[in-house]
Tab-separated table of C-alpha atoms in Angstrom:
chain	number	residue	atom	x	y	z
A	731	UNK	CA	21.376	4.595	10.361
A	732	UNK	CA	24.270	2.993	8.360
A	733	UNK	CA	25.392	0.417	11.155
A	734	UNK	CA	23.419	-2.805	11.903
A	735	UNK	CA	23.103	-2.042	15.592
A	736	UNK	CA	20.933	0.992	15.056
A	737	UNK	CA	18.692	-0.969	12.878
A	738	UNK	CA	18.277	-4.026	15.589
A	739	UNK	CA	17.727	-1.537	18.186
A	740	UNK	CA	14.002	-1.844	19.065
A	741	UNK	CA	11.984	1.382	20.147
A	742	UNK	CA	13.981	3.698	18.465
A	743	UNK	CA	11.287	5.110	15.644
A	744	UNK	CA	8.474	6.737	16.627
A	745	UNK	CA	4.955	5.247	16.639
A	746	UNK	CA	4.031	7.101	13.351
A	747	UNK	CA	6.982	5.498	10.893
A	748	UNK	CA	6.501	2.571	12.072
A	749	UNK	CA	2.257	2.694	11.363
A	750	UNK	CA	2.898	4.913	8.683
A	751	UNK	CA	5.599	2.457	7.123
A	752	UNK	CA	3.107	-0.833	7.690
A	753	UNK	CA	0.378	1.325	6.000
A	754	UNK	CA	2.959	1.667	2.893
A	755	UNK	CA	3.233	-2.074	2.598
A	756	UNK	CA	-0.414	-2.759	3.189
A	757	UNK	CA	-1.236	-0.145	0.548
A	758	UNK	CA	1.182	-1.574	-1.841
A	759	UNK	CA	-0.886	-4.839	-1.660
A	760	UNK	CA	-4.329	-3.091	-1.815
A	761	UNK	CA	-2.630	-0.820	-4.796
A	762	UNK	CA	-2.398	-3.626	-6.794
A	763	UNK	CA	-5.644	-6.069	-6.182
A	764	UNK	CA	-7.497	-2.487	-6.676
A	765	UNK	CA	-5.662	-2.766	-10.418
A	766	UNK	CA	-6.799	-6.596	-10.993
A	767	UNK	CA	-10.160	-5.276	-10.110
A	768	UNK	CA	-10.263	-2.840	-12.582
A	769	UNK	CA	-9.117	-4.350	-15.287
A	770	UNK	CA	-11.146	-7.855	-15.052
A	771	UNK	CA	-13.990	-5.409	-14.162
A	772	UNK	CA	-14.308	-2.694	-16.393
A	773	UNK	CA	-17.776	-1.766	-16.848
A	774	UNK	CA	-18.567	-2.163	-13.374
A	775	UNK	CA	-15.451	-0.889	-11.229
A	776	UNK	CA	-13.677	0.608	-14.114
A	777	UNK	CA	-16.604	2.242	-14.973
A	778	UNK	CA	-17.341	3.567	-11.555
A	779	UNK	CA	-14.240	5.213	-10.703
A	780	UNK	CA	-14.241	6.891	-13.954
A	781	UNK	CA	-17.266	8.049	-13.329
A	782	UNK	CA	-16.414	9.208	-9.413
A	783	UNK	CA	-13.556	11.648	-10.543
A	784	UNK	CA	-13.716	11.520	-14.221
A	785	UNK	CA	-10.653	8.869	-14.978
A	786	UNK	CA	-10.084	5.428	-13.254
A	787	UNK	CA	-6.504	6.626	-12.379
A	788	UNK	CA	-7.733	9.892	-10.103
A	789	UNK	CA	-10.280	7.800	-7.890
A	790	UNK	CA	-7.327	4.648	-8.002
A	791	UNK	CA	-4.881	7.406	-6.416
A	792	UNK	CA	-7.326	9.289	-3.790
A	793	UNK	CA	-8.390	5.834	-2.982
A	794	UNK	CA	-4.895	4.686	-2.190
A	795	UNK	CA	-4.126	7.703	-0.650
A	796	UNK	CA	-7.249	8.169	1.844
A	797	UNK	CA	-6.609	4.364	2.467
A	798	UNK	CA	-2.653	4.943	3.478
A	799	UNK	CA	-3.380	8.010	5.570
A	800	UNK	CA	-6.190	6.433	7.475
A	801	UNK	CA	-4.555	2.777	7.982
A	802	UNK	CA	-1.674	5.149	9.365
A	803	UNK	CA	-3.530	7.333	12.251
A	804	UNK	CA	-5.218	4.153	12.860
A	805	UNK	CA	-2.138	2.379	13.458
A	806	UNK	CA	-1.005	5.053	15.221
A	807	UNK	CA	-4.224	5.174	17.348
A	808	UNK	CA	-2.526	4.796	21.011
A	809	UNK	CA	0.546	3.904	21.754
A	810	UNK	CA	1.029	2.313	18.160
A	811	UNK	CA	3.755	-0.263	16.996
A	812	UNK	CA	7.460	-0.809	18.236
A	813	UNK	CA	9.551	-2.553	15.962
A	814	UNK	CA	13.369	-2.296	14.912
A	815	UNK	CA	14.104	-0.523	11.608
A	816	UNK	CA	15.348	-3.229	10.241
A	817	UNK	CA	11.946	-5.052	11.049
A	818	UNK	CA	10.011	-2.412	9.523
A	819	UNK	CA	12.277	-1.782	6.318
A	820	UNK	CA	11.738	-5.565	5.601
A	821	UNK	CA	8.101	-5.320	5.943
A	822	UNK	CA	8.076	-2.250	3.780
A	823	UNK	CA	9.936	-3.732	1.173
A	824	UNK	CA	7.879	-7.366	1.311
A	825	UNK	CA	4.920	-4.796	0.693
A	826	UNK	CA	5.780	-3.268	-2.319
A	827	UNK	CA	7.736	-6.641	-3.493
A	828	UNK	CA	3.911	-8.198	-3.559
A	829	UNK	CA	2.176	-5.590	-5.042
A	830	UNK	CA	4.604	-5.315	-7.985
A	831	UNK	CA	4.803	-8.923	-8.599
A	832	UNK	CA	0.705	-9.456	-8.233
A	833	UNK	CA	0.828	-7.209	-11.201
A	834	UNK	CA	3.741	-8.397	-12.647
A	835	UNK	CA	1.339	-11.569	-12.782
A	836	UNK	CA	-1.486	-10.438	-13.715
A	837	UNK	CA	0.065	-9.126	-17.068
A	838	UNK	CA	2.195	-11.406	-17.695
A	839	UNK	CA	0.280	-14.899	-17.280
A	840	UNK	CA	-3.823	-13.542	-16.928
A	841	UNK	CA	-4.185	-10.706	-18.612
């Protein structure tokens, strides 16, 4: 996909990159208000998810994980999304663009 006219070309990925790639970005964002939470919260959510799989990093990856995979099918559910590649790359890339500089933020100017 190096020239501009595949990526403008609508309809050409399947239902499941393009669900699959919206879950990414929605995930990113989810990714990193799940870290805010844990860290302003620590002996309630940090606690928790310590407890659930014995370290706050485990239950913050299965989360994240079970959460992309199911946002995906869901997506997917049907006849799914259409959208150009270069749509979807954007929207991938806004994704994990917000979810690194929410906590970007957070460290730098709340923590």
């Amino acid at each position: 996909m190096n020239n501009s006219a595949t990526l403008d070309h609508p309809g050409t990925l399947s239902k499941y990159t393009v669900s699959f790639g919206i879950s990414l970005a929605i995930t990113s964002v989810v990714n990193a208000l799940l870290v805010i939470a844990k860290e302003t919260h620590q002996t309630t959510v940090m606690a928790w998810m310590t407890r659930a799989t014995g370290h706050h990093w485990a239950t913050h990856s299965l989360f994240s994980l079970i959460l992309f995979f199911a946002l995906g099918l869901a997506l997917a559910h049907g006849q799914g999304s259409t959208m150009t590649a270069a749509k979807l790359v954007k929207i991938i890339v806004a994704g994990v663009a917000i979810g690194g500089l929410i906590i970007l933020g957070f460290y730098l100017f709340l923590d």
